[in-house]
CSV table of C-alpha atoms and ligand atoms in Angstrom, one decimal:
chain,number,residue,atom,x,y,z
A,1,MET,CA,121.1,-20.4,-67.5
A,2,ARG,CA,119.5,-21.3,-70.9
A,3,ARG,CA,116.3,-23.2,-70.3
A,4,ILE,CA,115.7,-25.3,-73.4
A,5,ALA,CA,113.1,-27.5,-75.0
A,6,ILE,CA,114.0,-30.0,-77.8
A,7,LEU,CA,111.5,-31.0,-80.4
A,8,GLY,CA,112.8,-34.2,-81.9
A,9,SER,CA,115.0,-35.2,-78.9
A,10,THR,CA,115.6,-38.8,-80.0
A,11,GLY,CA,116.9,-38.0,-83.5
A,12,SER,CA,120.5,-37.4,-84.4
A,13,ILE,CA,120.4,-33.6,-83.7
A,14,GLY,CA,118.4,-34.1,-80.5
A,15,VAL,CA,120.9,-36.6,-79.2
A,16,SER,CA,123.8,-34.2,-80.1
A,17,ALA,CA,122.0,-31.3,-78.4
A,18,LEU,CA,121.6,-33.3,-75.2
A,19,ALA,CA,125.3,-34.1,-75.3
A,20,VAL,CA,125.9,-30.3,-75.5
A,21,ALA,CA,123.6,-29.9,-72.5
A,22,ALA,CA,125.4,-32.6,-70.6
A,23,ALA,CA,128.7,-30.9,-71.3
A,24,HIS,CA,127.4,-27.6,-69.9
A,25,PRO,CA,125.2,-28.5,-66.8
A,26,ASP,CA,126.0,-25.0,-65.3
A,27,ARG,CA,124.6,-23.2,-68.4
A,28,ILE,CA,121.8,-25.4,-69.8
A,29,GLU,CA,118.7,-26.7,-68.1
A,30,VAL,CA,116.7,-29.2,-70.1
A,31,VAL,CA,113.0,-28.3,-69.5
A,32,GLY,CA,111.2,-30.1,-72.3
A,33,LEU,CA,111.7,-33.1,-74.5
A,34,ALA,CA,109.5,-34.1,-77.4
A,35,ALA,CA,110.1,-37.3,-79.4
A,36,GLY,CA,108.3,-39.1,-82.2
A,37,ALA,CA,108.1,-42.9,-81.7
A,38,ASN,CA,111.2,-43.9,-79.8
A,39,ALA,CA,109.7,-44.3,-76.3
A,40,SER,CA,112.7,-46.2,-74.8
A,41,ARG,CA,115.2,-43.6,-75.8
A,42,LEU,CA,113.0,-40.8,-74.5
A,43,ALA,CA,112.6,-42.6,-71.2
A,44,ALA,CA,116.5,-42.9,-70.9
A,45,GLN,CA,116.8,-39.1,-71.8
A,46,VAL,CA,114.2,-38.3,-69.1
A,47,GLU,CA,116.2,-40.4,-66.6
A,48,ARG,CA,119.4,-38.5,-67.5
A,49,HIS,CA,118.1,-34.9,-68.0
A,50,ARG,CA,114.9,-34.7,-65.8
A,51,PRO,CA,112.7,-32.5,-68.0
A,52,ARG,CA,109.4,-31.0,-66.7
A,53,VAL,CA,107.4,-31.5,-69.8
A,54,ILE,CA,107.5,-34.4,-72.4
A,55,SER,CA,105.6,-35.6,-75.4
A,56,LEU,CA,105.6,-38.4,-77.9
A,57,ALA,CA,103.7,-38.7,-81.2
A,58,ALA,CA,101.2,-41.3,-79.9
A,59,ASP,CA,99.5,-42.2,-76.6
A,60,ASP,CA,100.7,-45.7,-76.4
A,61,GLY,CA,104.3,-44.5,-76.9
A,62,LEU,CA,103.8,-42.1,-74.1
A,63,ALA,CA,102.6,-44.8,-71.8
A,64,ALA,CA,105.5,-47.1,-72.7
A,65,ALA,CA,108.0,-44.2,-72.0
A,66,GLN,CA,106.5,-43.5,-68.6
A,67,ALA,CA,106.6,-47.2,-67.7
A,68,GLY,CA,110.3,-47.2,-68.6
A,69,MET,CA,111.2,-44.4,-66.1
A,70,SER,CA,112.2,-44.6,-62.4
A,71,SER,CA,109.6,-43.0,-60.1
A,72,PRO,CA,111.8,-39.9,-59.3
A,73,ALA,CA,112.2,-39.2,-63.0
A,74,ARG,CA,108.4,-39.7,-63.5
A,75,ALA,CA,107.6,-37.5,-60.5
A,76,GLY,CA,109.6,-34.6,-62.0
A,77,ILE,CA,107.3,-34.4,-65.0
A,78,GLU,CA,104.6,-31.8,-64.6
A,79,HIS,CA,103.0,-32.4,-68.0
A,80,ALA,CA,103.1,-35.3,-70.5
A,81,ALA,CA,101.1,-35.3,-73.7
A,82,SER,CA,101.0,-36.7,-77.2
A,83,GLY,CA,100.5,-35.7,-80.8
A,84,ALA,CA,100.3,-32.1,-82.0
A,85,ALA,CA,99.1,-30.9,-78.6
A,86,GLY,CA,102.1,-32.6,-76.9
A,87,LEU,CA,104.5,-30.9,-79.3
A,88,ARG,CA,102.9,-27.6,-78.7
A,89,ALA,CA,103.0,-28.1,-74.9
A,90,VAL,CA,106.7,-28.7,-75.0
A,91,ALA,CA,107.3,-25.8,-77.3
A,92,THR,CA,105.3,-23.3,-75.2
A,93,HIS,CA,106.0,-24.4,-71.6
A,94,PRO,CA,106.5,-21.2,-69.5
A,95,GLY,CA,109.8,-22.5,-68.1
A,96,VAL,CA,111.4,-22.6,-71.5
A,97,ASP,CA,113.5,-19.8,-73.1
A,98,LEU,CA,114.8,-21.5,-76.2
A,99,VAL,CA,113.2,-24.1,-78.4
A,100,LEU,CA,115.4,-26.3,-80.5
A,101,CYS,CA,113.4,-27.6,-83.5
A,102,ALA,CA,115.1,-30.8,-84.7
A,103,THR,CA,112.1,-32.8,-86.0
A,104,THR,CA,112.0,-34.0,-89.6
A,105,GLY,CA,109.5,-32.8,-92.2
A,106,THR,CA,106.8,-30.3,-91.5
A,107,THR,CA,105.2,-31.8,-88.3
A,108,ALA,CA,106.6,-29.1,-86.0
A,109,LEU,CA,105.4,-26.0,-88.1
A,110,ASP,CA,102.5,-25.3,-85.7
A,111,ALA,CA,104.6,-25.9,-82.6
A,112,VAL,CA,107.3,-23.5,-83.9
A,113,LEU,CA,104.7,-20.8,-84.7
A,114,ALA,CA,103.2,-21.3,-81.2
A,115,ALA,CA,106.7,-21.0,-79.6
A,116,ILE,CA,107.3,-17.7,-81.5
A,117,GLU,CA,103.9,-16.4,-80.3
A,118,ALA,CA,105.0,-17.4,-76.7
A,119,GLY,CA,108.2,-15.3,-77.1
A,120,LYS,CA,110.7,-18.2,-77.2
A,121,THR,CA,114.0,-18.0,-79.0
A,122,ILE,CA,114.0,-20.5,-81.8
A,123,ALA,CA,117.0,-22.6,-82.7
A,124,LEU,CA,116.1,-24.2,-86.0
A,125,ALA,CA,117.7,-27.4,-87.2
A,126,ASN,CA,114.7,-28.4,-89.3
A,127,LYS,CA,114.8,-26.8,-92.7
A,128,GLU,CA,111.4,-27.9,-93.9
A,129,VAL,CA,109.7,-25.5,-91.6
A,130,LEU,CA,111.3,-22.5,-93.3
A,131,VAL,CA,111.0,-24.0,-96.8
A,132,MET,CA,107.3,-24.5,-96.3
A,133,ALA,CA,106.4,-21.3,-94.6
A,134,GLY,CA,109.6,-19.2,-94.3
A,135,GLY,CA,107.9,-15.8,-95.0
A,136,LEU,CA,105.2,-16.5,-92.4
A,137,VAL,CA,107.6,-17.8,-89.7
A,138,MET,CA,110.1,-14.9,-90.1
A,139,ALA,CA,107.3,-12.3,-90.2
A,140,ALA,CA,105.9,-13.8,-86.9
A,141,ALA,CA,109.3,-13.8,-85.3
A,142,ARG,CA,109.9,-10.1,-86.3
A,143,ARG,CA,106.5,-9.1,-85.0
A,144,ARG,CA,107.2,-10.8,-81.7
A,145,GLY,CA,110.9,-9.7,-81.5
A,146,VAL,CA,112.0,-13.3,-81.4
A,147,ALA,CA,115.4,-14.5,-82.8
A,148,VAL,CA,115.5,-17.5,-85.2
A,149,LEU,CA,119.0,-19.0,-84.8
A,150,PRO,CA,120.2,-21.4,-87.5
A,151,VAL,CA,121.6,-24.8,-86.4
A,152,ASP,CA,122.0,-26.3,-89.9
A,153,SER,CA,125.8,-26.3,-90.2
A,154,GLU,CA,125.9,-24.2,-93.4
A,155,HIS,CA,123.5,-21.5,-92.0
A,156,ASN,CA,125.2,-21.6,-88.6
A,157,ALA,CA,128.5,-20.9,-90.4
A,158,ILE,CA,127.0,-18.0,-92.3
A,159,HIS,CA,125.4,-16.7,-89.1
A,160,GLN,CA,128.9,-16.8,-87.6
A,161,CYS,CA,130.5,-15.0,-90.6
A,162,LEU,CA,127.8,-12.3,-90.6
A,163,HIS,CA,128.0,-11.7,-86.8
A,164,GLY,CA,126.8,-8.1,-86.4
A,165,ARG,CA,127.8,-7.0,-90.0
A,166,PRO,CA,125.5,-4.5,-91.6
A,167,ALA,CA,123.4,-5.9,-94.5
A,168,GLY,CA,125.0,-3.3,-96.9
A,169,GLU,CA,128.4,-4.9,-96.5
A,170,VAL,CA,127.2,-8.3,-97.7
A,171,ARG,CA,127.3,-9.1,-101.4
A,172,ARG,CA,126.7,-12.9,-101.6
A,173,LEU,CA,126.2,-16.0,-99.5
A,174,LEU,CA,128.1,-19.1,-100.5
A,175,LEU,CA,126.7,-22.5,-99.2
A,176,THR,CA,129.1,-25.4,-99.4
A,177,ALA,CA,127.8,-28.8,-100.4
A,178,SER,CA,129.6,-32.1,-99.8
A,179,GLY,CA,128.2,-33.3,-103.2
A,180,GLY,CA,126.9,-36.5,-101.5
A,181,PRO,CA,128.0,-40.1,-102.2
A,182,PHE,CA,127.4,-39.9,-106.0
A,183,ARG,CA,129.4,-36.8,-106.8
A,184,GLY,CA,131.6,-38.4,-109.4
A,185,TRP,CA,129.0,-40.9,-110.8
A,186,SER,CA,127.8,-40.9,-114.4
A,187,ALA,CA,124.1,-40.4,-115.3
A,188,GLU,CA,123.9,-44.2,-116.3
A,189,ARG,CA,125.3,-45.3,-112.9
A,190,LEU,CA,122.9,-43.0,-111.1
A,191,ASP,CA,119.9,-44.9,-112.7
A,192,GLY,CA,120.9,-48.0,-110.7
A,193,VAL,CA,121.3,-46.3,-107.3
A,194,ARG,CA,119.6,-48.3,-104.4
A,195,PRO,CA,118.6,-46.9,-101.1
A,196,ALA,CA,121.6,-48.5,-99.3
A,197,ASP,CA,124.0,-46.6,-101.7
A,198,ALA,CA,122.2,-43.3,-101.0
A,199,LEU,CA,122.3,-43.8,-97.2
A,200,ALA,CA,126.1,-44.0,-97.1
A,201,HIS,CA,127.0,-40.3,-96.7
A,202,PRO,CA,130.7,-39.5,-97.0
A,203,THR,CA,131.2,-36.9,-94.3
A,204,TRP,CA,128.0,-36.4,-92.1
A,205,ARG,CA,126.0,-39.0,-90.1
A,206,MET,CA,122.3,-38.0,-90.3
A,207,GLY,CA,118.8,-39.3,-90.6
A,208,ARG,CA,117.5,-41.2,-93.7
A,209,LYS,CA,115.5,-38.5,-95.3
A,210,ILE,CA,118.2,-35.8,-95.2
A,211,THR,CA,120.9,-38.3,-96.3
A,212,VAL,CA,118.9,-39.1,-99.5
A,213,ASP,CA,118.4,-35.3,-99.9
A,214,SER,CA,122.1,-34.9,-99.7
A,215,ALA,CA,122.6,-37.5,-102.5
A,216,THR,CA,120.1,-35.7,-104.8
A,217,LEU,CA,121.4,-32.2,-103.8
A,218,MET,CA,117.9,-31.4,-102.8
A,219,ASN,CA,119.3,-30.8,-99.3
A,220,LYS,CA,121.3,-28.0,-100.7
A,221,GLY,CA,118.3,-26.7,-102.6
A,222,LEU,CA,116.2,-26.6,-99.4
A,223,GLU,CA,119.2,-24.9,-97.7
A,224,VAL,CA,119.2,-22.1,-100.4
A,225,ILE,CA,115.5,-21.5,-99.6
A,226,GLU,CA,116.2,-21.6,-95.9
A,227,ALA,CA,119.1,-19.1,-96.3
A,228,ARG,CA,116.8,-16.8,-98.3
A,229,TRP,CA,114.5,-16.5,-95.3
A,230,LEU,CA,117.0,-16.6,-92.4
A,231,PHE,CA,119.2,-13.9,-93.9
A,232,GLY,CA,116.7,-12.0,-96.0
A,233,MET,CA,118.8,-12.5,-99.1
A,234,PRO,CA,117.4,-12.9,-102.7
A,235,ALA,CA,118.0,-16.1,-104.6
A,236,ASP,CA,120.4,-14.6,-107.0
A,237,ARG,CA,122.7,-13.6,-104.2
A,238,ILE,CA,122.9,-17.2,-102.8
A,239,ASP,CA,125.3,-19.6,-104.5
A,240,VAL,CA,126.4,-23.2,-104.0
A,241,VAL,CA,129.9,-24.6,-104.3
A,242,VAL,CA,130.7,-28.3,-104.0
A,243,HIS,CA,133.4,-28.9,-101.3
A,244,PRO,CA,133.7,-32.7,-100.6
A,245,GLN,CA,135.8,-32.4,-97.5
A,246,SER,CA,133.1,-30.4,-95.6
A,247,VAL,CA,135.8,-28.5,-93.7
A,248,VAL,CA,134.6,-25.0,-94.8
A,249,HIS,CA,131.0,-25.0,-93.6
A,250,SER,CA,130.0,-22.0,-95.7
A,251,LEU,CA,131.2,-18.5,-96.7
A,252,VAL,CA,130.1,-14.9,-97.0
A,253,GLU,CA,131.4,-12.6,-99.7
A,254,LEU,CA,131.5,-8.9,-98.6
A,255,CYS,CA,131.0,-5.8,-100.8
A,256,ASP,CA,134.8,-5.3,-101.2
A,257,GLY,CA,135.3,-8.8,-102.5
A,258,SER,CA,136.7,-10.2,-99.2
A,259,VAL,CA,135.4,-13.6,-98.4
A,260,ILE,CA,134.9,-14.8,-94.8
A,261,ALA,CA,134.7,-18.6,-94.2
A,262,GLN,CA,133.8,-20.6,-91.1
A,263,MET,CA,135.7,-23.9,-90.7
A,264,GLY,CA,135.4,-26.7,-88.2
A,265,ILE,CA,135.2,-30.4,-87.7
A,266,THR,CA,132.1,-32.2,-89.0
A,267,ASP,CA,130.3,-32.5,-85.7
A,268,MET,CA,126.9,-31.0,-85.1
A,269,ARG,CA,127.6,-30.4,-81.4
A,270,LEU,CA,129.6,-27.3,-82.6
A,271,PRO,CA,126.7,-25.4,-84.4
A,272,ILE,CA,124.2,-26.6,-81.8
A,273,GLN,CA,126.4,-25.2,-79.0
A,274,TYR,CA,126.8,-21.9,-80.9
A,275,ALA,CA,123.0,-21.6,-81.1
A,276,PHE,CA,122.7,-22.3,-77.4
A,277,SER,CA,125.5,-19.8,-76.4
A,278,TYR,CA,124.7,-17.0,-78.9
A,279,PRO,CA,125.6,-14.2,-78.7
A,280,ASP,CA,128.3,-15.6,-76.4
A,281,ARG,CA,130.8,-18.3,-77.1
A,282,TRP,CA,131.5,-21.2,-74.7
A,283,ASP,CA,134.5,-23.5,-74.4
A,284,SER,CA,134.1,-27.0,-75.8
A,285,ARG,CA,136.0,-30.2,-75.4
A,286,LEU,CA,135.5,-31.1,-79.1
A,287,PRO,CA,138.7,-32.1,-80.9
A,288,PRO,CA,140.2,-29.1,-82.7
A,289,LEU,CA,140.3,-28.8,-86.5
A,290,ASP,CA,143.6,-30.1,-87.8
A,291,LEU,CA,144.0,-28.4,-91.1
A,292,ALA,CA,147.4,-30.1,-91.9
A,293,ALA,CA,145.7,-33.5,-91.5
A,294,CYS,CA,142.8,-32.4,-93.8
A,295,GLY,CA,145.3,-32.0,-96.7
A,296,ARG,CA,143.8,-30.7,-99.9
A,297,LEU,CA,140.5,-28.7,-99.9
A,298,GLU,CA,138.6,-28.9,-103.2
A,299,PHE,CA,135.9,-26.6,-104.6
A,300,SER,CA,133.9,-27.1,-107.8
A,301,PRO,CA,130.5,-26.0,-109.2
A,302,PRO,CA,127.5,-28.3,-108.8
A,303,ASP,CA,126.4,-30.2,-111.9
A,304,PRO,CA,122.9,-29.2,-112.8
A,305,GLU,CA,122.5,-32.0,-115.4
A,306,ARG,CA,123.1,-34.9,-113.1
A,307,PHE,CA,121.6,-33.3,-110.0
A,308,PRO,CA,118.6,-31.3,-111.2
A,309,CYS,CA,117.0,-31.0,-107.7
A,310,LEU,CA,119.2,-27.9,-106.9
A,311,GLY,CA,117.8,-26.1,-110.0
A,312,LEU,CA,114.3,-27.1,-109.0
A,313,ALA,CA,114.7,-25.4,-105.6
A,314,TYR,CA,115.8,-22.1,-107.3
A,315,ARG,CA,112.8,-22.4,-109.6
A,316,ALA,CA,110.5,-22.8,-106.6
A,317,LEU,CA,112.1,-19.9,-104.8
A,318,ARG,CA,111.7,-17.6,-107.8
A,319,GLY,CA,108.2,-18.9,-108.8
A,320,GLY,CA,106.0,-17.6,-106.0
A,321,PRO,CA,105.2,-17.9,-102.3
A,322,ALA,CA,103.5,-21.4,-102.3
A,323,LEU,CA,106.0,-23.1,-104.7
A,324,PRO,CA,108.6,-24.0,-102.1
A,325,ALA,CA,105.9,-25.8,-100.1
A,326,ALA,CA,105.0,-27.8,-103.2
A,327,LEU,CA,108.6,-28.6,-103.9
A,328,ASN,CA,109.1,-29.8,-100.3
A,329,ALA,CA,106.0,-31.9,-100.2
A,330,ALA,CA,106.8,-33.5,-103.6
A,331,ASN,CA,110.3,-34.2,-102.4
A,332,GLU,CA,109.1,-35.9,-99.2
A,333,VAL,CA,106.8,-38.2,-101.2
A,334,ALA,CA,109.4,-39.0,-103.8
A,335,VAL,CA,112.1,-39.7,-101.2
A,336,GLU,CA,109.8,-42.0,-99.2
A,337,ALA,CA,108.9,-43.9,-102.5
A,338,PHE,CA,112.6,-44.2,-103.3
A,339,LEU,CA,113.4,-45.6,-99.9
A,340,ALA,CA,110.6,-48.1,-100.3
A,341,GLU,CA,112.1,-49.1,-103.7
A,342,ARG,CA,109.0,-47.9,-105.5
A,343,LEU,CA,110.8,-45.1,-107.4
A,344,ALA,CA,114.1,-44.9,-109.2
A,345,PHE,CA,116.7,-42.4,-107.8
A,346,THR,CA,116.8,-40.5,-111.1
A,347,ALA,CA,113.0,-40.2,-111.1
A,348,ILE,CA,112.9,-38.2,-107.9
A,349,PRO,CA,113.5,-34.8,-109.7
A,350,ALA,CA,111.0,-35.7,-112.4
A,351,VAL,CA,108.2,-36.2,-109.8
A,352,ILE,CA,109.1,-32.9,-108.1
A,353,ALA,CA,109.2,-31.0,-111.4
A,354,GLU,CA,105.6,-32.2,-112.2
A,355,ALA,CA,104.4,-31.0,-108.8
A,356,LEU,CA,105.9,-27.6,-109.5
A,357,ASP,CA,104.2,-27.5,-113.0
A,358,ASP,CA,101.0,-28.3,-111.2
A,359,ALA,CA,101.5,-25.7,-108.5
A,360,GLU,CA,102.3,-23.0,-111.0
A,361,GLY,CA,98.9,-23.5,-112.5
A,362,GLU,CA,97.3,-22.2,-109.3
A,363,ALA,CA,96.9,-18.4,-109.0
A,364,PRO,CA,99.3,-17.4,-106.1
A,365,ALA,CA,97.6,-15.7,-103.2
A,366,ASP,CA,99.3,-12.5,-102.1
A,367,PRO,CA,100.1,-12.1,-99.2
A,368,VAL,CA,100.3,-15.9,-98.7
A,369,ARG,CA,98.6,-17.3,-95.7
A,370,LEU,CA,99.2,-20.5,-93.7
A,371,ASP,CA,96.1,-22.1,-95.3
A,372,ASP,CA,97.5,-21.4,-98.8
A,373,VAL,CA,100.8,-23.0,-97.9
A,374,ARG,CA,99.0,-26.0,-96.5
A,375,ARG,CA,96.8,-26.3,-99.6
A,376,ALA,CA,99.9,-26.2,-101.9
A,377,HIS,CA,101.5,-28.8,-99.7
A,378,ALA,CA,98.5,-31.2,-99.8
A,379,ARG,CA,98.1,-30.7,-103.5
A,380,ALA,CA,101.7,-31.5,-104.3
A,381,ILE,CA,101.4,-34.7,-102.1
A,382,ARG,CA,98.4,-35.8,-104.2
A,383,CYS,CA,100.0,-34.9,-107.5
A,384,SER,CA,103.3,-36.7,-106.6
A,385,ARG,CA,101.6,-39.9,-105.3
A,386,LEU,CA,99.6,-40.1,-108.5
A,387,ARG,CA,102.7,-39.7,-110.6
A,388,ILE,CA,104.6,-42.3,-108.7
A,389,THR,CA,101.7,-44.8,-109.1
A,390,GLU,CA,101.7,-44.1,-112.9
A,391,LEU,CA,105.4,-44.6,-113.1
A,392,GLN,CA,105.2,-47.9,-111.1
A,393,SER,CA,102.4,-49.3,-113.4
A,394,ARG,CA,104.8,-48.8,-116.3
A,395,ARG,CA,107.7,-50.7,-114.8
B,1,LIG,MG1,123.3,-28.6,-93.9
C-alpha cells in the first residue's frame, strides 16, 4: 500500500492524482491533502478520500472546508492546520510514505525539504522547487537516501527511458516541447498577444501560470534546469526539440547513438501513476495510444529569436548557483503582470534578462545556502517589479 500526501490537491495535477488513487483503492491510501484557497473542493475531496491530515493556505478557508464536510469525514481528520505550518504537517505526517508536490510556484519548498528530512519519497510535479533550490534539494535527498521521482511528463518520460541504465551509457537528454499556441506566429503578431490567447494551450490542460510559461517557452527552460538536477546532467547535454503533437514525451540518446523515446496519450494520470507505482508498473484503464490516428509526428528546433526565454534559462543554469532562483522569481512576477494586462507578452523575456543582469552583479556564494537562494529570489522580485512599473509609466 502506498500511503500518500498531496500538496496542491485541488489543482489540475492534484485532481488527476486523486483520480489515480480512486482507480487503485487497493494500492493507494490518501493520508494527507493540502490545498491553497479552494475550500469547497478540498471538502469534497476529504468526503471522498478520507485523509487524516489536511491544510489550507488560510484559517478562514480551513473553517469553511470543515463546515462543508459531513461529521464522519470531519471525525477522520486527526490534524488540520493552515499556512506554512499546515503544508509542513501534511508533508511530514508519520502515516505518509510518499509526498506528491503539485503546488505552483515556490510555496512548497520548505515543506518538500521537511518531507525529505522526514524520509518521505518525493514525487515532484512542481518544477519551481528544483529551479530555485535544485542543488540543495537533491543534496538533502541523497543525504537522507530519499528518492525524488519526476511527475512532469517530460522528466517522467526520461526517467522511464533511463530505468536502471548506468550513467556512462547516456550521452544526451532530449526534452520535447509542444511549442505552445504561438509556435508559427511572427514577432509582430507576438507583440499583440493577450492573456486569453496565451491561455489556450494546444495539447495540455494546465494551470494559468504554466500555460503562459508554455507559450513563452520558459516552461521548457525551467524543465531544462529541472532535468539538470533530477538526472545530474550538465546543461550542454540537455537539448530541446519542438514536437507539436506531444506524443513523444521525451527521449534519451545513448552512447552508441541509439535513441529511446517514451510515448503516450497526453494525460497526466499516466506519469502520476508511474511515480506512485515505481519501481513497479500497474495496469491502467486509460485509453491506449493510437499511433495510426496520430498521423504525422513533427520535430523542429526551437526558435531562439522569437522565444528568448529558453536561452535565458540556459544562461541562468550556466551562470551560477543563485541565478536560476532569480530567473524563476522574475518570471513569476512578469507572468503575473502579463496576466493582469500590465506587461506585454514580448516584454516578459526583457524583464527576466534584466533580473539576471542584476543577479550576476552579486558575488555568488559557494557552496550556495538556502538563505542565498532566498535572497536572490527576493532581489529578482524587487528588480522585476521596478522594471515593470517603469515600462508601464512609458506606455
Ligand atoms: Mg512538462
